[in-house]
Amino acid sequence: MATEKTKPNLRASISFTPEQMAKKAAQEIKTLLEKNPYAVLGLATGSTPIPLYEELIRMHKAHEIDLTKPTYFNLDEYVGLPVEHPESYHSYMDKHFFNHIPGLNRLKVNILDGNAPDKEAECRHFEEKIDAAGGIDLQILGIGENGHIGFSEPGTPFTERTHLVELTESTRQANSRFFDGKIERVPTHALTMGLATIMDARKVILLASGPKKAESTYKAASGEVTEDLPASTLRNHPDVTFYVDRRAASHYPEYVKLFSSPEAVLR
Ligand code: GLP
Protein backbone atom coordinates (compact mmCIF):
# COMPACT_ATOMS: atom_id res chain seq x y z
CA MET A 1 0.00 0.00 0.00
CA ALA A 2 1.29 3.43 -0.76
CA THR A 3 0.84 6.91 0.53
CA GLU A 4 2.27 9.92 -1.21
CA LYS A 5 3.91 11.14 1.96
CA THR A 6 5.66 7.85 2.76
CA LYS A 7 9.18 7.45 1.46
CA PRO A 8 10.23 4.33 -0.48
CA ASN A 9 12.85 3.37 2.09
CA LEU A 10 10.38 2.77 4.94
CA ARG A 11 9.58 -0.91 5.42
CA ALA A 12 7.02 -2.20 7.86
CA SER A 13 6.33 -5.59 9.31
CA ILE A 14 3.10 -6.25 11.17
CA SER A 15 2.72 -9.16 13.56
CA PHE A 16 -0.13 -10.45 15.68
CA THR A 17 1.77 -10.57 18.95
CA PRO A 18 4.80 -8.82 20.45
CA GLU A 19 6.53 -12.22 20.56
CA GLN A 20 6.06 -12.78 16.81
CA MET A 21 7.23 -9.24 16.22
CA ALA A 22 10.34 -9.92 18.31
CA LYS A 23 11.13 -13.07 16.34
CA LYS A 24 11.02 -11.19 13.04
CA ALA A 25 13.20 -8.38 14.36
CA ALA A 26 15.63 -10.96 15.77
CA GLN A 27 15.89 -12.53 12.31
CA GLU A 28 16.97 -9.18 10.89
CA ILE A 29 19.69 -8.97 13.55
CA LYS A 30 20.72 -12.57 12.86
CA THR A 31 21.07 -11.79 9.15
CA LEU A 32 23.30 -8.84 10.00
CA LEU A 33 25.45 -10.92 12.37
CA GLU A 34 25.85 -13.62 9.72
CA LYS A 35 27.40 -11.01 7.45
CA ASN A 36 29.26 -9.18 10.20
CA PRO A 37 29.63 -11.07 13.51
CA TYR A 38 31.46 -8.08 15.01
CA ALA A 39 28.72 -5.60 14.14
CA VAL A 40 28.05 -2.57 16.33
CA LEU A 41 24.54 -2.76 17.77
CA GLY A 42 22.59 0.14 19.25
CA LEU A 43 20.25 -1.02 22.02
CA ALA A 44 17.06 0.38 23.53
CA THR A 45 15.26 -0.02 26.84
CA GLY A 46 11.58 0.03 27.82
CA SER A 47 9.14 -2.86 27.91
CA THR A 48 8.86 -3.17 24.14
CA PRO A 49 12.28 -4.70 23.34
CA ILE A 50 12.14 -7.30 26.15
CA PRO A 51 10.74 -10.10 23.93
CA LEU A 52 13.43 -9.25 21.34
CA TYR A 53 16.18 -9.63 23.94
CA GLU A 54 14.63 -12.92 25.07
CA GLU A 55 14.67 -14.21 21.50
CA LEU A 56 18.25 -13.08 20.91
CA ILE A 57 19.34 -14.82 24.13
CA ARG A 58 17.50 -17.98 23.05
CA MET A 59 19.30 -17.85 19.69
CA HIS A 60 22.62 -17.30 21.44
CA LYS A 61 22.07 -20.29 23.73
CA ALA A 62 21.08 -22.39 20.71
CA HIS A 63 24.35 -21.32 18.99
CA GLU A 64 22.40 -19.66 16.19
CA ILE A 65 24.18 -16.34 16.85
CA ASP A 66 27.14 -15.28 18.97
CA LEU A 67 26.31 -12.28 21.13
CA THR A 68 29.82 -12.08 22.59
CA LYS A 69 31.23 -10.65 19.34
CA PRO A 70 29.24 -7.45 18.71
CA THR A 71 29.94 -4.11 20.36
CA TYR A 72 26.98 -2.46 22.09
CA PHE A 73 25.90 1.14 22.56
CA ASN A 74 22.81 2.01 24.56
CA LEU A 75 20.53 4.83 23.54
CA ASP A 76 20.14 6.60 26.85
CA GLU A 77 20.34 6.67 30.65
CA TYR A 78 18.61 8.61 33.41
CA VAL A 79 20.53 11.34 35.18
CA GLY A 80 21.01 10.95 38.91
CA LEU A 81 19.95 7.33 39.44
CA PRO A 82 22.66 5.18 41.01
CA VAL A 83 23.84 2.57 38.48
CA GLU A 84 22.59 -0.18 40.81
CA HIS A 85 19.09 1.34 41.07
CA PRO A 86 16.68 -1.28 39.65
CA GLU A 87 15.28 1.24 37.16
CA SER A 88 18.59 2.54 35.86
CA TYR A 89 19.12 1.52 32.27
CA HIS A 90 22.41 -0.08 33.35
CA SER A 91 20.37 -2.40 35.60
CA TYR A 92 17.76 -2.95 32.89
CA MET A 93 20.36 -4.02 30.34
CA ASP A 94 22.05 -6.39 32.78
CA LYS A 95 18.74 -7.92 33.82
CA HIS A 96 17.24 -8.35 30.37
CA PHE A 97 20.32 -8.92 28.21
CA PHE A 98 23.94 -8.72 29.27
CA ASN A 99 23.73 -11.03 32.31
CA HIS A 100 22.48 -13.78 30.00
CA ILE A 101 25.51 -13.70 27.71
CA PRO A 102 28.23 -15.76 29.42
CA GLY A 103 31.72 -14.69 28.40
CA LEU A 104 30.61 -11.23 27.31
CA ASN A 105 33.49 -8.78 27.41
CA ARG A 106 32.09 -5.82 29.33
CA LEU A 107 34.47 -3.53 27.46
CA LYS A 108 32.20 -4.04 24.47
CA VAL A 109 29.27 -2.52 26.40
CA ASN A 110 28.83 1.24 26.26
CA ILE A 111 26.13 2.91 28.35
CA LEU A 112 26.07 6.62 29.10
CA ASP A 113 27.01 7.52 32.67
CA GLY A 114 24.09 9.55 34.01
CA ASN A 115 26.15 10.44 37.07
CA ALA A 116 29.18 11.80 35.23
CA PRO A 117 30.13 15.13 36.83
CA ASP A 118 30.59 16.76 33.41
CA LYS A 119 27.57 15.70 31.34
CA GLU A 120 28.72 17.47 28.18
CA ALA A 121 32.08 15.75 28.28
CA GLU A 122 30.34 12.42 28.86
CA CYS A 123 28.14 12.95 25.79
CA ARG A 124 31.13 13.99 23.65
CA HIS A 125 33.11 10.97 24.81
CA PHE A 126 30.18 8.67 23.95
CA GLU A 127 30.05 10.06 20.40
CA GLU A 128 33.81 9.57 20.08
CA LYS A 129 33.46 5.96 21.19
CA ILE A 130 30.78 5.34 18.55
CA ASP A 131 33.06 6.84 15.91
CA ALA A 132 36.03 4.80 17.11
CA ALA A 133 33.91 1.63 16.83
CA GLY A 134 33.20 2.48 13.20
CA GLY A 135 29.64 3.75 13.71
CA ILE A 136 26.47 1.86 14.58
CA ASP A 137 25.51 -0.88 12.13
CA LEU A 138 22.00 -1.46 13.49
CA GLN A 139 20.07 0.65 15.96
CA ILE A 140 17.10 -0.81 17.83
CA LEU A 141 14.46 1.73 18.86
CA GLY A 142 11.23 1.81 20.80
CA ILE A 143 8.93 4.79 20.55
CA GLY A 144 7.36 6.99 23.21
CA GLU A 145 3.69 7.80 23.34
CA ASN A 146 4.69 11.34 22.30
CA GLY A 147 6.87 10.06 19.46
CA HIS A 148 10.19 10.34 21.28
CA ILE A 149 13.01 7.99 20.42
CA GLY A 150 15.69 7.32 23.00
CA PHE A 151 14.97 10.30 25.20
CA SER A 152 14.96 12.80 22.33
CA GLU A 153 11.75 14.59 23.20
CA PRO A 154 9.41 16.53 20.86
CA GLY A 155 11.04 19.76 19.75
CA THR A 156 14.56 18.28 19.72
CA PRO A 157 16.40 19.54 16.62
CA PHE A 158 17.01 16.75 14.13
CA THR A 159 20.67 17.86 14.09
CA GLU A 160 21.22 17.16 17.81
CA ARG A 161 23.85 14.58 18.81
CA THR A 162 24.20 12.90 22.24
CA HIS A 163 23.04 15.41 24.83
CA LEU A 164 21.50 16.15 28.22
CA VAL A 165 17.72 16.41 28.06
CA GLU A 166 14.98 17.53 30.41
CA LEU A 167 12.23 14.90 30.28
CA THR A 168 8.70 15.99 29.45
CA GLU A 169 5.86 15.56 31.90
CA SER A 170 4.27 13.06 29.50
CA THR A 171 7.38 10.86 29.38
CA ARG A 172 7.81 10.98 33.15
CA GLN A 173 4.14 10.10 33.55
CA ALA A 174 4.48 7.18 31.10
CA ASN A 175 7.61 5.91 32.87
CA SER A 176 6.22 6.37 36.39
CA ARG A 177 4.84 2.83 36.12
CA PHE A 178 8.41 1.67 36.75
CA PHE A 179 8.66 3.92 39.84
CA ASP A 180 5.69 2.68 41.90
CA GLY A 181 3.42 4.93 39.84
CA LYS A 182 4.96 8.01 41.46
CA ILE A 183 5.97 10.64 38.91
CA GLU A 184 8.05 12.50 41.51
CA ARG A 185 10.35 9.48 41.67
CA VAL A 186 11.06 9.57 37.93
CA PRO A 187 14.27 11.47 37.20
CA THR A 188 13.78 14.85 35.57
CA HIS A 189 16.74 14.57 33.21
CA ALA A 190 18.52 12.01 31.06
CA LEU A 191 21.43 11.65 28.68
CA THR A 192 20.45 10.43 25.25
CA MET A 193 21.79 9.81 21.79
CA GLY A 194 20.56 12.61 19.57
CA LEU A 195 18.46 12.19 16.46
CA ALA A 196 21.50 12.87 14.26
CA THR A 197 23.39 10.11 16.10
CA ILE A 198 20.52 7.70 15.47
CA MET A 199 20.21 8.74 11.82
CA ASP A 200 23.90 7.91 11.31
CA ALA A 201 23.22 4.24 12.12
CA ARG A 202 23.43 2.23 8.91
CA LYS A 203 20.22 0.34 9.68
CA VAL A 204 17.37 1.15 12.07
CA ILE A 205 14.58 -1.03 13.43
CA LEU A 206 11.76 0.56 15.39
CA LEU A 207 9.57 -1.63 17.57
CA ALA A 208 6.05 -0.64 18.63
CA SER A 209 3.61 -2.79 20.55
CA GLY A 210 0.34 -2.07 22.30
CA PRO A 211 -2.44 0.43 21.63
CA LYS A 212 -0.69 3.35 23.37
CA LYS A 213 1.85 3.41 20.54
CA ALA A 214 -0.69 3.39 17.72
CA GLU A 215 -0.95 7.12 17.29
CA SER A 216 2.73 8.08 17.45
CA THR A 217 3.79 5.17 15.24
CA TYR A 218 1.14 5.92 12.66
CA LYS A 219 2.07 9.60 12.55
CA ALA A 220 5.77 8.73 12.30
CA ALA A 221 5.09 6.35 9.42
CA SER A 222 2.75 8.51 7.40
CA GLY A 223 2.41 12.07 8.72
CA GLU A 224 4.50 15.18 8.46
CA VAL A 225 8.25 14.96 9.09
CA THR A 226 8.51 17.36 12.01
CA GLU A 227 10.64 17.98 15.07
CA ASP A 228 7.38 17.87 17.06
CA LEU A 229 7.42 14.12 16.42
CA PRO A 230 11.05 12.97 16.76
CA ALA A 231 10.42 9.50 15.24
CA SER A 232 9.26 11.11 11.99
CA THR A 233 12.90 11.89 11.18
CA LEU A 234 13.30 8.19 10.39
CA ARG A 235 11.38 8.74 7.16
CA ASN A 236 14.57 10.33 5.84
CA HIS A 237 16.69 7.33 6.82
CA PRO A 238 17.81 5.08 3.94
CA ASP A 239 17.21 1.76 5.73
CA VAL A 240 14.53 1.57 8.41
CA THR A 241 11.93 -1.05 9.30
CA PHE A 242 8.98 -0.50 11.62
CA TYR A 243 8.07 -3.70 13.48
CA VAL A 244 4.54 -3.26 14.78
CA ASP A 245 2.14 -5.56 16.56
CA ARG A 246 -1.56 -5.64 15.82
CA ARG A 247 -2.51 -3.68 18.91
CA ALA A 248 -0.17 -0.87 17.94
CA ALA A 249 -1.78 -0.91 14.50
CA SER A 250 -5.39 -1.69 15.29
CA HIS A 251 -6.73 1.72 16.30
CA TYR A 252 -6.43 3.20 12.88
CA PRO A 253 -8.06 1.61 9.85
CA GLU A 254 -5.74 3.69 7.70
CA TYR A 255 -2.75 2.37 9.54
CA VAL A 256 -3.87 -1.22 9.10
CA LYS A 257 -4.19 -0.47 5.38
CA LEU A 258 -0.67 0.87 5.26
CA PHE A 259 0.61 -2.22 7.02
CA SER A 260 -1.69 -4.62 5.25
CA SER A 261 0.61 -7.55 4.62
CA PRO A 262 2.99 -9.20 7.07
CA GLU A 263 6.03 -7.83 5.28
CA ALA A 264 4.43 -4.83 3.63
CA VAL A 265 6.85 -2.52 1.89
CA LEU A 266 5.60 1.04 2.01
CA ARG A 267 6.20 3.20 -0.97
C1 GLP B 1 11.70 5.25 27.45
C2 GLP B 1 12.98 4.99 26.67
C3 GLP B 1 12.69 4.86 25.19
C4 GLP B 1 11.55 3.87 24.99
C5 GLP B 1 10.31 4.40 25.65
C6 GLP B 1 9.10 3.51 25.47
O1 GLP B 1 11.32 6.56 27.44
N1 GLP B 1 13.93 6.02 26.86
O2 GLP B 1 13.87 4.41 24.52
O3 GLP B 1 11.32 3.68 23.61
O4 GLP B 1 10.61 4.49 27.04
O5 GLP B 1 9.12 2.50 26.42
P1 GLP B 1 8.13 1.26 26.44
O6 GLP B 1 8.65 0.30 25.42
O7 GLP B 1 8.22 0.72 27.82
O8 GLP B 1 6.79 1.77 26.11
mmCIF file of C-alpha atoms and ligand atoms in Angstrom:
data_model
loop_
_atom_site.group_PDB
_atom_site.id
_atom_site.type_symbol
_atom_site.label_atom_id
_atom_site.label_comp_id
_atom_site.label_asym_id
_atom_site.label_seq_id
_atom_site.Cartn_x
_atom_site.Cartn_y
_atom_site.Cartn_z
ATOM 1 C CA MET A 1 0.000 0.000 0.000
ATOM 2 C CA ALA A 2 1.287 3.428 -0.761
ATOM 3 C CA THR A 3 0.837 6.911 0.529
ATOM 4 C CA GLU A 4 2.274 9.916 -1.209
ATOM 5 C CA LYS A 5 3.907 11.136 1.961
ATOM 6 C CA THR A 6 5.656 7.854 2.764
ATOM 7 C CA LYS A 7 9.184 7.448 1.463
ATOM 8 C CA PRO A 8 10.227 4.334 -0.479
ATOM 9 C CA ASN A 9 12.848 3.365 2.092
ATOM 10 C CA LEU A 10 10.376 2.768 4.942
ATOM 11 C CA ARG A 11 9.584 -0.909 5.415
ATOM 12 C CA ALA A 12 7.025 -2.203 7.864
ATOM 13 C CA SER A 13 6.327 -5.591 9.314
ATOM 14 C CA ILE A 14 3.099 -6.246 11.172
ATOM 15 C CA SER A 15 2.719 -9.161 13.563
ATOM 16 C CA PHE A 16 -0.130 -10.448 15.685
ATOM 17 C CA THR A 17 1.771 -10.568 18.952
ATOM 18 C CA PRO A 18 4.804 -8.816 20.454
ATOM 19 C CA GLU A 19 6.525 -12.223 20.556
ATOM 20 C CA GLN A 20 6.063 -12.777 16.811
ATOM 21 C CA MET A 21 7.229 -9.235 16.220
ATOM 22 C CA ALA A 22 10.336 -9.920 18.315
ATOM 23 C CA LYS A 23 11.128 -13.075 16.342
ATOM 24 C CA LYS A 24 11.022 -11.186 13.043
ATOM 25 C CA ALA A 25 13.198 -8.375 14.361
ATOM 26 C CA ALA A 26 15.630 -10.963 15.773
ATOM 27 C CA GLN A 27 15.890 -12.528 12.311
ATOM 28 C CA GLU A 28 16.974 -9.179 10.893
ATOM 29 C CA ILE A 29 19.686 -8.971 13.552
ATOM 30 C CA LYS A 30 20.718 -12.573 12.860
ATOM 31 C CA THR A 31 21.065 -11.792 9.148
ATOM 32 C CA LEU A 32 23.297 -8.838 9.997
ATOM 33 C CA LEU A 33 25.446 -10.917 12.367
ATOM 34 C CA GLU A 34 25.846 -13.624 9.723
ATOM 35 C CA LYS A 35 27.398 -11.010 7.446
ATOM 36 C CA ASN A 36 29.257 -9.184 10.202
ATOM 37 C CA PRO A 37 29.630 -11.068 13.511
ATOM 38 C CA TYR A 38 31.458 -8.079 15.012
ATOM 39 C CA ALA A 39 28.718 -5.597 14.144
ATOM 40 C CA VAL A 40 28.049 -2.569 16.326
ATOM 41 C CA LEU A 41 24.538 -2.756 17.775
ATOM 42 C CA GLY A 42 22.586 0.141 19.254
ATOM 43 C CA LEU A 43 20.247 -1.024 22.025
ATOM 44 C CA ALA A 44 17.061 0.379 23.526
ATOM 45 C CA THR A 45 15.264 -0.019 26.843
ATOM 46 C CA GLY A 46 11.584 0.028 27.820
ATOM 47 C CA SER A 47 9.139 -2.857 27.914
ATOM 48 C CA THR A 48 8.857 -3.172 24.137
ATOM 49 C CA PRO A 49 12.282 -4.697 23.336
ATOM 50 C CA ILE A 50 12.143 -7.297 26.150
ATOM 51 C CA PRO A 51 10.742 -10.098 23.928
ATOM 52 C CA LEU A 52 13.429 -9.253 21.341
ATOM 53 C CA TYR A 53 16.181 -9.631 23.940
ATOM 54 C CA GLU A 54 14.630 -12.916 25.069
ATOM 55 C CA GLU A 55 14.667 -14.207 21.504
ATOM 56 C CA LEU A 56 18.255 -13.078 20.912
ATOM 57 C CA ILE A 57 19.341 -14.819 24.127
ATOM 58 C CA ARG A 58 17.501 -17.977 23.055
ATOM 59 C CA MET A 59 19.299 -17.849 19.690
ATOM 60 C CA HIS A 60 22.625 -17.302 21.439
ATOM 61 C CA LYS A 61 22.072 -20.293 23.726
ATOM 62 C CA ALA A 62 21.075 -22.390 20.714
ATOM 63 C CA HIS A 63 24.354 -21.324 18.990
ATOM 64 C CA GLU A 64 22.403 -19.659 16.189
ATOM 65 C CA ILE A 65 24.179 -16.344 16.850
ATOM 66 C CA ASP A 66 27.137 -15.275 18.974
ATOM 67 C CA LEU A 67 26.307 -12.278 21.135
ATOM 68 C CA THR A 68 29.823 -12.077 22.590
ATOM 69 C CA LYS A 69 31.226 -10.655 19.344
ATOM 70 C CA PRO A 70 29.237 -7.445 18.711
ATOM 71 C CA THR A 71 29.938 -4.113 20.364
ATOM 72 C CA TYR A 72 26.979 -2.460 22.095
ATOM 73 C CA PHE A 73 25.903 1.136 22.564
ATOM 74 C CA ASN A 74 22.814 2.013 24.561
ATOM 75 C CA LEU A 75 20.530 4.829 23.541
ATOM 76 C CA ASP A 76 20.136 6.597 26.851
ATOM 77 C CA GLU A 77 20.341 6.669 30.654
ATOM 78 C CA TYR A 78 18.610 8.606 33.410
ATOM 79 C CA VAL A 79 20.526 11.343 35.180
ATOM 80 C CA GLY A 80 21.011 10.955 38.912
ATOM 81 C CA LEU A 81 19.955 7.328 39.445
ATOM 82 C CA PRO A 82 22.664 5.184 41.007
ATOM 83 C CA VAL A 83 23.839 2.569 38.483
ATOM 84 C CA GLU A 84 22.590 -0.176 40.806
ATOM 85 C CA HIS A 85 19.091 1.344 41.075
ATOM 86 C CA PRO A 86 16.682 -1.279 39.653
ATOM 87 C CA GLU A 87 15.280 1.238 37.156
ATOM 88 C CA SER A 88 18.593 2.544 35.861
ATOM 89 C CA TYR A 89 19.123 1.518 32.268
ATOM 90 C CA HIS A 90 22.405 -0.080 33.346
ATOM 91 C CA SER A 91 20.370 -2.396 35.598
ATOM 92 C CA TYR A 92 17.760 -2.950 32.891
ATOM 93 C CA MET A 93 20.357 -4.018 30.335
ATOM 94 C CA ASP A 94 22.047 -6.390 32.783
ATOM 95 C CA LYS A 95 18.737 -7.922 33.817
ATOM 96 C CA HIS A 96 17.243 -8.346 30.368
ATOM 97 C CA PHE A 97 20.316 -8.923 28.212
ATOM 98 C CA PHE A 98 23.937 -8.720 29.274
ATOM 99 C CA ASN A 99 23.729 -11.030 32.310
ATOM 100 C CA HIS A 100 22.479 -13.782 29.997
ATOM 101 C CA ILE A 101 25.513 -13.700 27.713
ATOM 102 C CA PRO A 102 28.234 -15.762 29.418
ATOM 103 C CA GLY A 103 31.719 -14.692 28.403
ATOM 104 C CA LEU A 104 30.608 -11.226 27.307
ATOM 105 C CA ASN A 105 33.488 -8.781 27.406
ATOM 106 C CA ARG A 106 32.091 -5.823 29.330
ATOM 107 C CA LEU A 107 34.470 -3.530 27.465
ATOM 108 C CA LYS A 108 32.197 -4.042 24.475
ATOM 109 C CA VAL A 109 29.266 -2.517 26.403
ATOM 110 C CA ASN A 110 28.828 1.243 26.260
ATOM 111 C CA ILE A 111 26.128 2.913 28.347
ATOM 112 C CA LEU A 112 26.066 6.620 29.105
ATOM 113 C CA ASP A 113 27.008 7.516 32.674
ATOM 114 C CA GLY A 114 24.094 9.553 34.008
ATOM 115 C CA ASN A 115 26.152 10.435 37.069
ATOM 116 C CA ALA A 116 29.178 11.800 35.225
ATOM 117 C CA PRO A 117 30.130 15.129 36.831
ATOM 118 C CA ASP A 118 30.588 16.757 33.405
ATOM 119 C CA LYS A 119 27.571 15.696 31.337
ATOM 120 C CA GLU A 120 28.718 17.471 28.177
ATOM 121 C CA ALA A 121 32.078 15.746 28.279
ATOM 122 C CA GLU A 122 30.344 12.417 28.865
ATOM 123 C CA CYS A 123 28.144 12.946 25.792
ATOM 124 C CA ARG A 124 31.132 13.991 23.651
ATOM 125 C CA HIS A 125 33.110 10.969 24.814
ATOM 126 C CA PHE A 126 30.177 8.675 23.947
ATOM 127 C CA GLU A 127 30.051 10.064 20.405
ATOM 128 C CA GLU A 128 33.812 9.570 20.082
ATOM 129 C CA LYS A 129 33.461 5.958 21.189
ATOM 130 C CA ILE A 130 30.776 5.344 18.553
ATOM 131 C CA ASP A 131 33.065 6.845 15.910
ATOM 132 C CA ALA A 132 36.029 4.797 17.111
ATOM 133 C CA ALA A 133 33.909 1.628 16.830
ATOM 134 C CA GLY A 134 33.197 2.480 13.196
ATOM 135 C CA GLY A 135 29.637 3.747 13.707
ATOM 136 C CA ILE A 136 26.473 1.857 14.584
ATOM 137 C CA ASP A 137 25.505 -0.883 12.129
ATOM 138 C CA LEU A 138 22.002 -1.461 13.488
ATOM 139 C CA GLN A 139 20.072 0.653 15.956
ATOM 140 C CA ILE A 140 17.098 -0.813 17.826
ATOM 141 C CA LEU A 141 14.459 1.730 18.860
ATOM 142 C CA GLY A 142 11.229 1.813 20.802
ATOM 143 C CA ILE A 143 8.931 4.795 20.550
ATOM 144 C CA GLY A 144 7.363 6.994 23.211
ATOM 145 C CA GLU A 145 3.687 7.804 23.338
ATOM 146 C CA ASN A 146 4.687 11.338 22.299
ATOM 147 C CA GLY A 147 6.873 10.060 19.464
ATOM 148 C CA HIS A 148 10.186 10.343 21.283
ATOM 149 C CA ILE A 149 13.009 7.985 20.423
ATOM 150 C CA GLY A 150 15.694 7.324 22.997
ATOM 151 C CA PHE A 151 14.967 10.302 25.201
ATOM 152 C CA SER A 152 14.956 12.801 22.333
ATOM 153 C CA GLU A 153 11.749 14.593 23.198
ATOM 154 C CA PRO A 154 9.406 16.527 20.863
ATOM 155 C CA GLY A 155 11.044 19.763 19.753
ATOM 156 C CA THR A 156 14.564 18.283 19.722
ATOM 157 C CA PRO A 157 16.399 19.544 16.624
ATOM 158 C CA PHE A 158 17.007 16.748 14.130
ATOM 159 C CA THR A 159 20.667 17.860 14.092
ATOM 160 C CA GLU A 160 21.223 17.155 17.806
ATOM 161 C CA ARG A 161 23.845 14.584 18.811
ATOM 162 C CA THR A 162 24.203 12.899 22.241
ATOM 163 C CA HIS A 163 23.041 15.409 24.829
ATOM 164 C CA LEU A 164 21.505 16.152 28.219
ATOM 165 C CA VAL A 165 17.720 16.413 28.064
ATOM 166 C CA GLU A 166 14.980 17.533 30.410
ATOM 167 C CA LEU A 167 12.234 14.899 30.280
ATOM 168 C CA THR A 168 8.704 15.989 29.451
ATOM 169 C CA GLU A 169 5.862 15.563 31.900
ATOM 170 C CA SER A 170 4.266 13.062 29.501
ATOM 171 C CA THR A 171 7.384 10.864 29.380
ATOM 172 C CA ARG A 172 7.813 10.983 33.154
ATOM 173 C CA GLN A 173 4.144 10.104 33.547
ATOM 174 C CA ALA A 174 4.478 7.182 31.105
ATOM 175 C CA ASN A 175 7.613 5.906 32.870
ATOM 176 C CA SER A 176 6.215 6.373 36.391
ATOM 177 C CA ARG A 177 4.844 2.834 36.116
ATOM 178 C CA PHE A 178 8.407 1.667 36.753
ATOM 179 C CA PHE A 179 8.664 3.919 39.838
ATOM 180 C CA ASP A 180 5.690 2.679 41.896
ATOM 181 C CA GLY A 181 3.417 4.929 39.841
ATOM 182 C CA LYS A 182 4.960 8.008 41.456
ATOM 183 C CA ILE A 183 5.973 10.644 38.910
ATOM 184 C CA GLU A 184 8.053 12.497 41.510
ATOM 185 C CA ARG A 185 10.355 9.475 41.674
ATOM 186 C CA VAL A 186 11.060 9.572 37.928
ATOM 187 C CA PRO A 187 14.275 11.470 37.199
ATOM 188 C CA THR A 188 13.776 14.850 35.569
ATOM 189 C CA HIS A 189 16.742 14.567 33.211
ATOM 190 C CA ALA A 190 18.515 12.015 31.060
ATOM 191 C CA LEU A 191 21.431 11.647 28.676
ATOM 192 C CA THR A 192 20.447 10.428 25.251
ATOM 193 C CA MET A 193 21.787 9.812 21.793
ATOM 194 C CA GLY A 194 20.563 12.606 19.572
ATOM 195 C CA LEU A 195 18.455 12.192 16.463
ATOM 196 C CA ALA A 196 21.498 12.870 14.263
ATOM 197 C CA THR A 197 23.391 10.108 16.096
ATOM 198 C CA ILE A 198 20.517 7.704 15.467
ATOM 199 C CA MET A 199 20.214 8.739 11.818
ATOM 200 C CA ASP A 200 23.904 7.910 11.312
ATOM 201 C CA ALA A 201 23.215 4.243 12.118
ATOM 202 C CA ARG A 202 23.430 2.227 8.910
ATOM 203 C CA LYS A 203 20.218 0.337 9.685
ATOM 204 C CA VAL A 204 17.374 1.147 12.069
ATOM 205 C CA ILE A 205 14.582 -1.030 13.431
ATOM 206 C CA LEU A 206 11.764 0.560 15.387
ATOM 207 C CA LEU A 207 9.566 -1.634 17.568
ATOM 208 C CA ALA A 208 6.051 -0.641 18.626
ATOM 209 C CA SER A 209 3.612 -2.790 20.546
ATOM 210 C CA GLY A 210 0.345 -2.072 22.296
ATOM 211 C CA PRO A 211 -2.440 0.432 21.630
ATOM 212 C CA LYS A 212 -0.693 3.346 23.367
ATOM 213 C CA LYS A 213 1.851 3.411 20.544
ATOM 214 C CA ALA A 214 -0.692 3.390 17.720
ATOM 215 C CA GLU A 215 -0.946 7.119 17.285
ATOM 216 C CA SER A 216 2.733 8.076 17.452
ATOM 217 C CA THR A 217 3.789 5.167 15.244
ATOM 218 C CA TYR A 218 1.141 5.921 12.665
ATOM 219 C CA LYS A 219 2.074 9.595 12.552
ATOM 220 C CA ALA A 220 5.773 8.729 12.298
ATOM 221 C CA ALA A 221 5.087 6.353 9.423
ATOM 222 C CA SER A 222 2.747 8.508 7.396
ATOM 223 C CA GLY A 223 2.415 12.066 8.717
ATOM 224 C CA GLU A 224 4.497 15.180 8.462
ATOM 225 C CA VAL A 225 8.250 14.956 9.093
ATOM 226 C CA THR A 226 8.509 17.357 12.005
ATOM 227 C CA GLU A 227 10.645 17.975 15.075
ATOM 228 C CA ASP A 228 7.382 17.871 17.057
ATOM 229 C CA LEU A 229 7.423 14.119 16.424
ATOM 230 C CA PRO A 230 11.050 12.968 16.760
ATOM 231 C CA ALA A 231 10.424 9.504 15.240
ATOM 232 C CA SER A 232 9.255 11.113 11.990
ATOM 233 C CA THR A 233 12.896 11.892 11.178
ATOM 234 C CA LEU A 234 13.298 8.188 10.389
ATOM 235 C CA ARG A 235 11.384 8.741 7.162
ATOM 236 C CA ASN A 236 14.566 10.329 5.844
ATOM 237 C CA HIS A 237 16.686 7.334 6.816
ATOM 238 C CA PRO A 238 17.810 5.080 3.944
ATOM 239 C CA ASP A 239 17.210 1.757 5.728
ATOM 240 C CA VAL A 240 14.527 1.569 8.408
ATOM 241 C CA THR A 241 11.927 -1.048 9.302
ATOM 242 C CA PHE A 242 8.977 -0.498 11.621
ATOM 243 C CA TYR A 243 8.068 -3.700 13.480
ATOM 244 C CA VAL A 244 4.537 -3.256 14.778
ATOM 245 C CA ASP A 245 2.137 -5.564 16.559
ATOM 246 C CA ARG A 246 -1.562 -5.643 15.815
ATOM 247 C CA ARG A 247 -2.507 -3.677 18.911
ATOM 248 C CA ALA A 248 -0.167 -0.868 17.936
ATOM 249 C CA ALA A 249 -1.779 -0.908 14.501
ATOM 250 C CA SER A 250 -5.389 -1.691 15.294
ATOM 251 C CA HIS A 251 -6.732 1.723 16.304
ATOM 252 C CA TYR A 252 -6.427 3.198 12.879
ATOM 253 C CA PRO A 253 -8.062 1.612 9.855
ATOM 254 C CA GLU A 254 -5.738 3.689 7.697
ATOM 255 C CA TYR A 255 -2.746 2.373 9.541
ATOM 256 C CA VAL A 256 -3.873 -1.219 9.096
ATOM 257 C CA LYS A 257 -4.195 -0.471 5.384
ATOM 258 C CA LEU A 258 -0.666 0.867 5.260
ATOM 259 C CA PHE A 259 0.613 -2.216 7.017
ATOM 260 C CA SER A 260 -1.694 -4.617 5.250
ATOM 261 C CA SER A 261 0.613 -7.553 4.619
ATOM 262 C CA PRO A 262 2.988 -9.201 7.073
ATOM 263 C CA GLU A 263 6.030 -7.825 5.278
ATOM 264 C CA ALA A 264 4.426 -4.830 3.626
ATOM 265 C CA VAL A 265 6.852 -2.519 1.890
ATOM 266 C CA LEU A 266 5.596 1.037 2.013
ATOM 267 C CA ARG A 267 6.198 3.198 -0.971
HETATM 268 C C1 GLP B 1 11.704 5.253 27.450
HETATM 269 C C2 GLP B 1 12.981 4.992 26.665
HETATM 270 C C3 GLP B 1 12.691 4.862 25.192
HETATM 271 C C4 GLP B 1 11.553 3.874 24.991
HETATM 272 C C5 GLP B 1 10.312 4.398 25.653
HETATM 273 C C6 GLP B 1 9.103 3.515 25.472
HETATM 274 O O1 GLP B 1 11.317 6.563 27.438
HETATM 275 N N1 GLP B 1 13.928 6.022 26.861
HETATM 276 O O2 GLP B 1 13.867 4.414 24.522
HETATM 277 O O3 GLP B 1 11.322 3.681 23.614
HETATM 278 O O4 GLP B 1 10.610 4.488 27.044
HETATM 279 O O5 GLP B 1 9.117 2.497 26.416
HETATM 280 P P1 GLP B 1 8.128 1.264 26.445
HETATM 281 O O6 GLP B 1 8.655 0.302 25.422
HETATM 282 O O7 GLP B 1 8.222 0.720 27.822
HETATM 283 O O8 GLP B 1 6.791 1.765 26.110
#
